[in-house]
Amino acid sequence: MRRLMSSQEFLEQRSELPDAGQWAELIRGVPVSLNPPDLEHGTTVLNLSKALSKYVHRTLHGYACFDLGIHVEHRPDTILFPAISYFTQGERFAETDNEIASTVPNLVIELLSTHDRRGTINDRITAYRRHGIPSLWLVDPIQQSVHIVNQITTATRRFEVNDVLQGEPALPDFQITVEHLFAPPEWAN
């Protein structure tokens, strides 16, 4: 039987995994390599990062981190790497240079851009909820929709292409049309 890795061992050996561990996570002590995301994943992250940057500059409310590990389970350890984590507590940009978040984000944004991420999303939602993350956005490039899962109400809302996604309660006054999340950048045309 294979010995389970701790979070520290995983971080120390991550660069030795396929693709230098860029798409690897630790699931209950076992390193798992996910499929690399496609172009649509990158487009969506780009569009979200631009919208979040404008929001942060306008409101001075919180900050986003990209591909930051979140240690959601202990003994055995599970570290997930969502596309975006958003923080509003503590010193501004405190989590930016960390490999793993030291605090709980207010919002996690997962992109369902690969088969393996889609197939494990229910486990991911459960882990994030247990970890105390209040809001979760599931961005689906295939269906061009967003599902918002709220920890407080346990309600899930679905937003379609023509809907305006609003960031309550994690991102007060944040708005973006779902269609804009999936729009190719102007330079790509």
Short mmCIF file of N, CA, C and O in Angstrom, two decimals, residues 49-162:
data_model
loop_
_atom_site.label_atom_id
_atom_site.label_comp_id
_atom_site.label_asym_id
_atom_site.label_seq_id
_atom_site.Cartn_x
_atom_site.Cartn_y
_atom_site.Cartn_z
N SER A 49 -10.32 38.07 -14.34
CA SER A 49 -9.25 38.84 -13.70
C SER A 49 -9.36 40.32 -14.04
O SER A 49 -9.15 41.18 -13.18
N LYS A 50 -9.71 40.63 -15.28
CA LYS A 50 -9.89 42.04 -15.67
C LYS A 50 -11.07 42.66 -14.91
O LYS A 50 -10.96 43.78 -14.40
N ALA A 51 -12.18 41.92 -14.83
CA ALA A 51 -13.36 42.45 -14.14
C ALA A 51 -13.09 42.61 -12.64
O ALA A 51 -13.49 43.61 -12.03
N LEU A 52 -12.40 41.64 -12.05
CA LEU A 52 -12.08 41.75 -10.63
C LEU A 52 -11.09 42.87 -10.36
O LEU A 52 -11.20 43.57 -9.34
N SER A 53 -10.15 43.07 -11.26
CA SER A 53 -9.19 44.17 -11.10
C SER A 53 -9.91 45.52 -11.11
O SER A 53 -9.65 46.38 -10.26
N LYS A 54 -10.82 45.69 -12.05
CA LYS A 54 -11.60 46.95 -12.09
C LYS A 54 -12.40 47.11 -10.81
O LYS A 54 -12.48 48.21 -10.24
N TYR A 55 -13.00 46.03 -10.34
CA TYR A 55 -13.81 46.07 -9.12
C TYR A 55 -12.94 46.46 -7.92
O TYR A 55 -13.32 47.34 -7.14
N VAL A 56 -11.78 45.83 -7.78
CA VAL A 56 -10.91 46.13 -6.64
C VAL A 56 -10.43 47.58 -6.69
O VAL A 56 -10.41 48.26 -5.66
N HIS A 57 -10.07 48.07 -7.86
CA HIS A 57 -9.61 49.46 -7.97
C HIS A 57 -10.75 50.45 -7.68
O HIS A 57 -10.51 51.52 -7.12
N ARG A 58 -11.95 50.09 -8.05
CA ARG A 58 -13.10 50.97 -7.82
C ARG A 58 -13.55 50.97 -6.36
O ARG A 58 -13.85 52.01 -5.79
N THR A 59 -13.55 49.79 -5.73
CA THR A 59 -14.13 49.67 -4.38
C THR A 59 -13.10 49.55 -3.27
O THR A 59 -13.44 49.75 -2.10
N LEU A 60 -11.86 49.19 -3.61
CA LEU A 60 -10.83 48.88 -2.62
C LEU A 60 -11.29 47.80 -1.66
O LEU A 60 -10.93 47.78 -0.48
N HIS A 61 -12.11 46.87 -2.16
CA HIS A 61 -12.69 45.80 -1.35
C HIS A 61 -12.03 44.47 -1.73
O HIS A 61 -12.30 43.91 -2.78
N GLY A 62 -11.09 44.00 -0.90
CA GLY A 62 -10.49 42.70 -1.09
C GLY A 62 -9.50 42.60 -2.24
O GLY A 62 -9.08 43.61 -2.81
N TYR A 63 -9.17 41.36 -2.58
CA TYR A 63 -8.23 41.08 -3.67
C TYR A 63 -8.36 39.62 -4.10
O TYR A 63 -8.83 38.77 -3.34
N ALA A 64 -7.94 39.35 -5.31
CA ALA A 64 -8.02 38.00 -5.88
C ALA A 64 -6.64 37.36 -5.93
O ALA A 64 -5.64 38.04 -6.13
N CYS A 65 -6.63 36.03 -5.76
CA CYS A 65 -5.42 35.23 -5.97
C CYS A 65 -5.77 34.15 -6.98
O CYS A 65 -6.89 33.63 -6.99
N PHE A 66 -4.81 33.78 -7.80
CA PHE A 66 -5.03 32.82 -8.87
C PHE A 66 -4.20 31.57 -8.61
O PHE A 66 -3.02 31.66 -8.30
N ASP A 67 -4.85 30.41 -8.75
CA ASP A 67 -4.20 29.11 -8.54
C ASP A 67 -3.51 29.00 -7.18
O ASP A 67 -2.44 28.42 -7.06
N LEU A 68 -4.13 29.54 -6.17
CA LEU A 68 -3.63 29.46 -4.80
C LEU A 68 -4.19 28.20 -4.15
O LEU A 68 -5.40 27.94 -4.24
N GLY A 69 -3.35 27.41 -3.52
CA GLY A 69 -3.81 26.19 -2.86
C GLY A 69 -4.65 26.50 -1.64
O GLY A 69 -4.38 27.45 -0.91
N ILE A 70 -5.67 25.67 -1.43
CA ILE A 70 -6.51 25.78 -0.24
C ILE A 70 -6.50 24.41 0.43
O ILE A 70 -6.91 23.42 -0.15
N HIS A 71 -6.02 24.40 1.65
CA HIS A 71 -5.88 23.16 2.42
C HIS A 71 -7.22 22.87 3.09
O HIS A 71 -7.48 23.33 4.19
N VAL A 72 -8.07 22.09 2.42
CA VAL A 72 -9.45 21.92 2.85
C VAL A 72 -9.69 20.72 3.76
O VAL A 72 -10.73 20.65 4.43
N GLU A 73 -8.77 19.77 3.81
CA GLU A 73 -8.92 18.59 4.67
C GLU A 73 -7.56 18.23 5.26
O GLU A 73 -6.52 18.40 4.61
N HIS A 74 -7.58 17.72 6.48
CA HIS A 74 -6.36 17.33 7.18
C HIS A 74 -6.43 15.86 7.57
O HIS A 74 -7.49 15.35 7.93
N ARG A 75 -5.28 15.19 7.50
CA ARG A 75 -5.10 13.81 7.94
C ARG A 75 -6.16 12.86 7.43
O ARG A 75 -7.00 12.44 8.19
N PRO A 76 -6.15 12.44 6.20
CA PRO A 76 -5.16 12.80 5.18
C PRO A 76 -5.46 14.18 4.58
O PRO A 76 -6.60 14.62 4.56
N ASP A 77 -4.41 14.79 4.08
CA ASP A 77 -4.49 16.15 3.58
C ASP A 77 -5.08 16.22 2.18
O ASP A 77 -4.79 15.38 1.32
N THR A 78 -5.89 17.27 1.96
CA THR A 78 -6.40 17.59 0.64
C THR A 78 -6.12 19.07 0.38
O THR A 78 -6.49 19.92 1.18
N ILE A 79 -5.45 19.33 -0.74
CA ILE A 79 -5.18 20.71 -1.17
C ILE A 79 -5.75 20.86 -2.57
O ILE A 79 -5.36 20.16 -3.50
N LEU A 80 -6.70 21.78 -2.70
CA LEU A 80 -7.31 22.08 -3.99
C LEU A 80 -6.76 23.41 -4.51
O LEU A 80 -6.41 24.29 -3.72
N PHE A 81 -6.71 23.55 -5.83
CA PHE A 81 -6.21 24.76 -6.46
C PHE A 81 -7.29 25.32 -7.39
O PHE A 81 -7.26 25.08 -8.59
N PRO A 82 -8.24 26.07 -6.83
CA PRO A 82 -9.27 26.66 -7.69
C PRO A 82 -8.66 27.73 -8.58
O PRO A 82 -7.56 28.24 -8.31
N ALA A 83 -9.38 28.09 -9.63
CA ALA A 83 -8.88 29.12 -10.55
C ALA A 83 -8.66 30.45 -9.82
O ALA A 83 -7.64 31.10 -10.01
N ILE A 84 -9.63 30.83 -8.98
CA ILE A 84 -9.55 32.13 -8.30
C ILE A 84 -10.06 31.99 -6.86
O ILE A 84 -11.07 31.34 -6.61
N SER A 85 -9.34 32.61 -5.94
CA SER A 85 -9.78 32.75 -4.56
C SER A 85 -9.83 34.25 -4.27
O SER A 85 -8.92 34.99 -4.65
N TYR A 86 -10.89 34.67 -3.58
CA TYR A 86 -11.06 36.10 -3.30
C TYR A 86 -11.11 36.30 -1.79
O TYR A 86 -11.88 35.63 -1.09
N PHE A 87 -10.29 37.23 -1.31
CA PHE A 87 -10.16 37.50 0.12
C PHE A 87 -10.60 38.92 0.45
O PHE A 87 -10.29 39.85 -0.30
N THR A 88 -11.29 39.06 1.58
CA THR A 88 -11.66 40.40 2.04
C THR A 88 -11.18 40.67 3.46
O THR A 88 -11.30 41.80 3.94
N GLN A 89 -10.65 39.66 4.12
CA GLN A 89 -10.21 39.80 5.51
C GLN A 89 -8.69 39.97 5.56
O GLN A 89 -7.98 39.53 4.66
N GLY A 90 -8.20 40.52 6.64
CA GLY A 90 -6.76 40.62 6.87
C GLY A 90 -6.10 41.70 6.03
O GLY A 90 -6.74 42.48 5.34
N GLU A 91 -4.78 41.71 6.11
CA GLU A 91 -3.98 42.70 5.37
C GLU A 91 -4.13 42.48 3.87
O GLU A 91 -4.14 41.35 3.38
N ARG A 92 -4.24 43.56 3.16
CA ARG A 92 -4.44 43.51 1.72
C ARG A 92 -3.28 42.78 1.03
O ARG A 92 -2.12 43.04 1.33
N PHE A 93 -3.59 41.87 0.15
CA PHE A 93 -2.64 41.09 -0.64
C PHE A 93 -1.77 40.14 0.20
O PHE A 93 -0.74 39.68 -0.25
N ALA A 94 -2.19 39.85 1.43
CA ALA A 94 -1.40 39.00 2.33
C ALA A 94 -1.21 37.58 1.78
O ALA A 94 -0.18 36.96 2.03
N GLU A 95 -2.16 37.08 1.00
CA GLU A 95 -2.08 35.71 0.51
C GLU A 95 -1.38 35.60 -0.86
O GLU A 95 -1.11 34.49 -1.32
N THR A 96 -1.08 36.69 -1.48
CA THR A 96 -0.62 36.71 -2.86
C THR A 96 0.60 35.83 -3.13
O THR A 96 0.66 35.15 -4.14
N ASP A 97 1.58 35.82 -2.26
CA ASP A 97 2.81 35.07 -2.51
C ASP A 97 2.84 33.69 -1.86
O ASP A 97 3.85 32.99 -1.94
N ASN A 98 1.74 33.28 -1.25
CA ASN A 98 1.68 31.97 -0.60
C ASN A 98 1.40 30.85 -1.60
O ASN A 98 0.73 31.07 -2.60
N GLU A 99 1.90 29.66 -1.30
CA GLU A 99 1.53 28.48 -2.09
C GLU A 99 0.16 27.96 -1.67
O GLU A 99 -0.60 27.46 -2.47
N ILE A 100 -0.09 28.06 -0.35
CA ILE A 100 -1.36 27.64 0.24
C ILE A 100 -1.89 28.79 1.08
O ILE A 100 -1.14 29.41 1.83
N ALA A 101 -3.18 29.05 0.97
CA ALA A 101 -3.80 30.13 1.73
C ALA A 101 -3.67 29.87 3.23
O ALA A 101 -3.86 28.75 3.69
N SER A 102 -3.37 30.91 3.97
CA SER A 102 -3.29 30.79 5.43
C SER A 102 -4.61 31.20 6.07
O SER A 102 -4.81 30.98 7.26
N THR A 103 -5.51 31.80 5.30
CA THR A 103 -6.84 32.16 5.78
C THR A 103 -7.88 31.62 4.81
O THR A 103 -7.55 31.18 3.71
N VAL A 104 -9.13 31.69 5.22
CA VAL A 104 -10.22 31.17 4.39
C VAL A 104 -10.70 32.28 3.45
O VAL A 104 -11.05 33.37 3.92
N PRO A 105 -10.72 32.03 2.15
CA PRO A 105 -11.24 33.05 1.23
C PRO A 105 -12.75 33.22 1.39
O PRO A 105 -13.44 32.31 1.84
N ASN A 106 -13.24 34.40 1.01
CA ASN A 106 -14.68 34.67 1.03
C ASN A 106 -15.38 34.06 -0.17
O ASN A 106 -16.58 33.82 -0.14
N LEU A 107 -14.61 33.85 -1.23
CA LEU A 107 -15.18 33.35 -2.47
C LEU A 107 -14.14 32.48 -3.17
O LEU A 107 -12.96 32.82 -3.20
N VAL A 108 -14.61 31.36 -3.72
CA VAL A 108 -13.77 30.51 -4.57
C VAL A 108 -14.48 30.38 -5.90
O VAL A 108 -15.70 30.18 -5.95
N ILE A 109 -13.71 30.54 -6.99
CA ILE A 109 -14.26 30.39 -8.34
C ILE A 109 -13.59 29.18 -8.98
O ILE A 109 -12.37 29.16 -9.15
N GLU A 110 -14.40 28.19 -9.30
CA GLU A 110 -13.95 26.97 -9.97
C GLU A 110 -14.39 27.02 -11.42
O GLU A 110 -15.54 27.37 -11.71
N LEU A 111 -13.51 26.65 -12.34
CA LEU A 111 -13.86 26.54 -13.75
C LEU A 111 -14.04 25.07 -14.10
O LEU A 111 -13.12 24.28 -13.90
N LEU A 112 -15.19 24.73 -14.61
CA LEU A 112 -15.49 23.35 -14.98
C LEU A 112 -15.05 23.11 -16.42
O LEU A 112 -15.84 22.75 -17.29
N SER A 113 -13.78 23.34 -16.66
CA SER A 113 -13.26 23.35 -18.03
C SER A 113 -12.67 22.03 -18.48
O SER A 113 -12.36 21.87 -19.65
N THR A 114 -12.48 21.09 -17.56
CA THR A 114 -11.95 19.78 -17.95
C THR A 114 -12.85 18.70 -17.37
O THR A 114 -13.54 18.90 -16.36
N HIS A 115 -12.80 17.54 -18.00
CA HIS A 115 -13.64 16.41 -17.58
C HIS A 115 -13.39 16.04 -16.11
O HIS A 115 -14.33 15.78 -15.36
N ASP A 116 -12.13 16.02 -15.70
CA ASP A 116 -11.83 15.61 -14.33
C ASP A 116 -12.33 16.63 -13.30
O ASP A 116 -12.80 16.26 -12.23
N ARG A 117 -12.27 17.91 -13.61
CA ARG A 117 -12.82 18.91 -12.69
C ARG A 117 -14.35 18.81 -12.62
O ARG A 117 -14.93 18.96 -11.56
N ARG A 118 -14.98 18.58 -13.76
CA ARG A 118 -16.44 18.42 -13.77
C ARG A 118 -16.85 17.18 -12.96
O ARG A 118 -17.83 17.21 -12.23
N GLY A 119 -16.09 16.12 -13.12
CA GLY A 119 -16.44 14.85 -12.49
C GLY A 119 -16.28 14.84 -10.98
O GLY A 119 -16.90 14.02 -10.30
N THR A 120 -15.46 15.73 -10.45
CA THR A 120 -15.22 15.76 -9.00
C THR A 120 -15.84 16.98 -8.32
O THR A 120 -15.57 17.21 -7.15
N ILE A 121 -16.68 17.70 -9.03
CA ILE A 121 -17.16 18.98 -8.48
C ILE A 121 -17.98 18.81 -7.21
O ILE A 121 -17.89 19.64 -6.30
N ASN A 122 -18.76 17.76 -7.09
CA ASN A 122 -19.54 17.58 -5.86
C ASN A 122 -18.64 17.37 -4.66
O ASN A 122 -18.91 17.92 -3.58
N ASP A 123 -17.55 16.61 -4.82
CA ASP A 123 -16.58 16.45 -3.72
C ASP A 123 -15.91 17.78 -3.39
O ASP A 123 -15.67 18.09 -2.23
N ARG A 124 -15.62 18.56 -4.42
CA ARG A 124 -14.97 19.85 -4.22
C ARG A 124 -15.90 20.80 -3.45
O ARG A 124 -15.47 21.50 -2.53
N ILE A 125 -17.17 20.83 -3.86
CA ILE A 125 -18.15 21.69 -3.16
C ILE A 125 -18.23 21.30 -1.69
O ILE A 125 -18.20 22.17 -0.81
N THR A 126 -18.33 20.01 -1.43
CA THR A 126 -18.41 19.54 -0.04
C THR A 126 -17.18 19.95 0.76
O THR A 126 -17.30 20.44 1.88
N ALA A 127 -16.00 19.79 0.16
CA ALA A 127 -14.75 20.17 0.86
C ALA A 127 -14.70 21.67 1.13
O ALA A 127 -14.32 22.09 2.23
N TYR A 128 -15.08 22.48 0.16
CA TYR A 128 -15.07 23.93 0.35
C TYR A 128 -16.07 24.34 1.44
O TYR A 128 -15.78 25.20 2.26
N ARG A 129 -17.24 23.73 1.43
CA ARG A 129 -18.24 24.05 2.45
C ARG A 129 -17.74 23.68 3.85
O ARG A 129 -17.88 24.47 4.78
N ARG A 130 -17.18 22.49 3.99
CA ARG A 130 -16.65 22.07 5.29
C ARG A 130 -15.54 23.00 5.76
O ARG A 130 -15.36 23.21 6.95
N HIS A 131 -14.78 23.53 4.82
CA HIS A 131 -13.67 24.43 5.15
C HIS A 131 -14.19 25.82 5.55
O HIS A 131 -13.43 26.64 6.06
N GLY A 132 -15.46 26.10 5.30
CA GLY A 132 -16.06 27.37 5.73
C GLY A 132 -16.05 28.46 4.69
O GLY A 132 -16.22 29.63 5.03
N ILE A 133 -15.85 28.12 3.44
CA ILE A 133 -15.86 29.13 2.38
C ILE A 133 -17.31 29.53 2.11
O ILE A 133 -18.13 28.70 1.75
N PRO A 134 -17.65 30.81 2.32
CA PRO A 134 -19.05 31.23 2.26
C PRO A 134 -19.69 31.24 0.87
O PRO A 134 -20.89 31.06 0.75
N SER A 135 -18.90 31.44 -0.18
CA SER A 135 -19.49 31.54 -1.50
C SER A 135 -18.60 30.83 -2.52
O SER A 135 -17.38 30.93 -2.47
N LEU A 136 -19.26 30.14 -3.45
CA LEU A 136 -18.56 29.38 -4.47
C LEU A 136 -19.23 29.63 -5.81
O LEU A 136 -20.45 29.52 -5.92
N TRP A 137 -18.42 30.00 -6.82
CA TRP A 137 -18.94 30.16 -8.17
C TRP A 137 -18.40 29.02 -9.01
O TRP A 137 -17.19 28.77 -9.04
N LEU A 138 -19.30 28.34 -9.69
CA LEU A 138 -18.92 27.27 -10.61
C LEU A 138 -19.16 27.78 -12.02
O LEU A 138 -20.31 27.91 -12.45
N VAL A 139 -18.09 28.09 -12.71
CA VAL A 139 -18.17 28.66 -14.05
C VAL A 139 -18.05 27.52 -15.06
O VAL A 139 -17.07 26.79 -15.05
N ASP A 140 -19.07 27.40 -15.90
CA ASP A 140 -19.15 26.29 -16.85
C ASP A 140 -19.00 26.81 -18.28
O ASP A 140 -19.96 27.29 -18.88
N PRO A 141 -17.79 26.71 -18.85
CA PRO A 141 -17.58 27.20 -20.22
C PRO A 141 -18.35 26.40 -21.27
O PRO A 141 -18.69 26.94 -22.32
N ILE A 142 -18.64 25.14 -21.00
CA ILE A 142 -19.36 24.33 -21.98
C ILE A 142 -20.81 24.78 -22.09
O ILE A 142 -21.33 25.01 -23.19
N GLN A 143 -21.49 24.95 -20.95
CA GLN A 143 -22.88 25.40 -20.96
C GLN A 143 -23.00 26.92 -20.91
O GLN A 143 -24.10 27.45 -20.94
N GLN A 144 -21.88 27.58 -20.81
CA GLN A 144 -21.81 29.04 -20.70
C GLN A 144 -22.80 29.53 -19.64
O GLN A 144 -23.70 30.32 -19.89
N SER A 145 -22.56 29.04 -18.43
CA SER A 145 -23.39 29.41 -17.29
C SER A 145 -22.53 29.49 -16.04
O SER A 145 -21.37 29.05 -16.05
N VAL A 146 -23.10 30.05 -14.99
CA VAL A 146 -22.43 30.14 -13.70
C VAL A 146 -23.43 29.70 -12.63
O VAL A 146 -24.58 30.14 -12.63
N HIS A 147 -22.98 28.83 -11.76
CA HIS A 147 -23.77 28.43 -10.60
C HIS A 147 -23.13 29.06 -9.37
O HIS A 147 -21.92 28.90 -9.17
N ILE A 148 -23.92 29.73 -8.57
CA ILE A 148 -23.42 30.30 -7.33
C ILE A 148 -23.98 29.48 -6.18
O ILE A 148 -25.20 29.32 -6.05
N VAL A 149 -23.07 28.93 -5.37
CA VAL A 149 -23.43 28.15 -4.20
C VAL A 149 -23.12 29.01 -2.98
O VAL A 149 -21.98 29.44 -2.80
N ASN A 150 -24.13 29.27 -2.16
CA ASN A 150 -23.98 30.12 -1.00
C ASN A 150 -24.01 29.27 0.26
O ASN A 150 -24.96 28.52 0.48
N GLN A 151 -22.99 29.38 1.09
CA GLN A 151 -22.87 28.59 2.32
C GLN A 151 -23.97 28.92 3.32
O GLN A 151 -24.49 28.04 3.99
N ILE A 152 -24.35 30.18 3.41
CA ILE A 152 -25.31 30.61 4.43
C ILE A 152 -26.71 30.08 4.13
O ILE A 152 -27.36 29.50 4.98
N THR A 153 -27.16 30.27 2.90
CA THR A 153 -28.52 29.85 2.56
C THR A 153 -28.56 28.45 1.98
O THR A 153 -29.63 27.88 1.84
N THR A 154 -27.41 27.89 1.64
CA THR A 154 -27.25 26.61 0.95
C THR A 154 -28.03 26.57 -0.36
O THR A 154 -28.26 25.51 -0.93
N ALA A 155 -28.42 27.73 -0.84
CA ALA A 155 -29.12 27.82 -2.12
C ALA A 155 -28.11 27.86 -3.26
O ALA A 155 -27.00 28.36 -3.10
N THR A 156 -28.52 27.33 -4.41
CA THR A 156 -27.71 27.40 -5.61
C THR A 156 -28.51 28.17 -6.65
O THR A 156 -29.67 27.87 -6.90
N ARG A 157 -27.88 29.19 -7.21
CA ARG A 157 -28.53 29.97 -8.28
C ARG A 157 -27.74 29.77 -9.56
O ARG A 157 -26.52 29.71 -9.55
N ARG A 158 -28.47 29.68 -10.67
CA ARG A 158 -27.86 29.50 -11.98
C ARG A 158 -28.05 30.76 -12.81
O ARG A 158 -29.15 31.29 -12.89
N PHE A 159 -26.96 31.19 -13.44
CA PHE A 159 -26.99 32.36 -14.31
C PHE A 159 -26.62 31.92 -15.72
O PHE A 159 -25.62 31.24 -15.92
N GLU A 160 -27.44 32.32 -16.68
CA GLU A 160 -27.25 31.96 -18.09
C GLU A 160 -26.55 33.10 -18.82
O GLU A 160 -26.33 34.17 -18.27
N VAL A 161 -26.26 32.89 -20.10
CA VAL A 161 -25.49 33.81 -20.92
C VAL A 161 -26.01 35.25 -20.87
O VAL A 161 -25.22 36.18 -20.76
N ASN A 162 -27.29 35.46 -20.93
CA ASN A 162 -27.83 36.83 -20.96
C ASN A 162 -28.06 37.43 -19.58
O ASN A 162 -28.47 38.58 -19.47
#
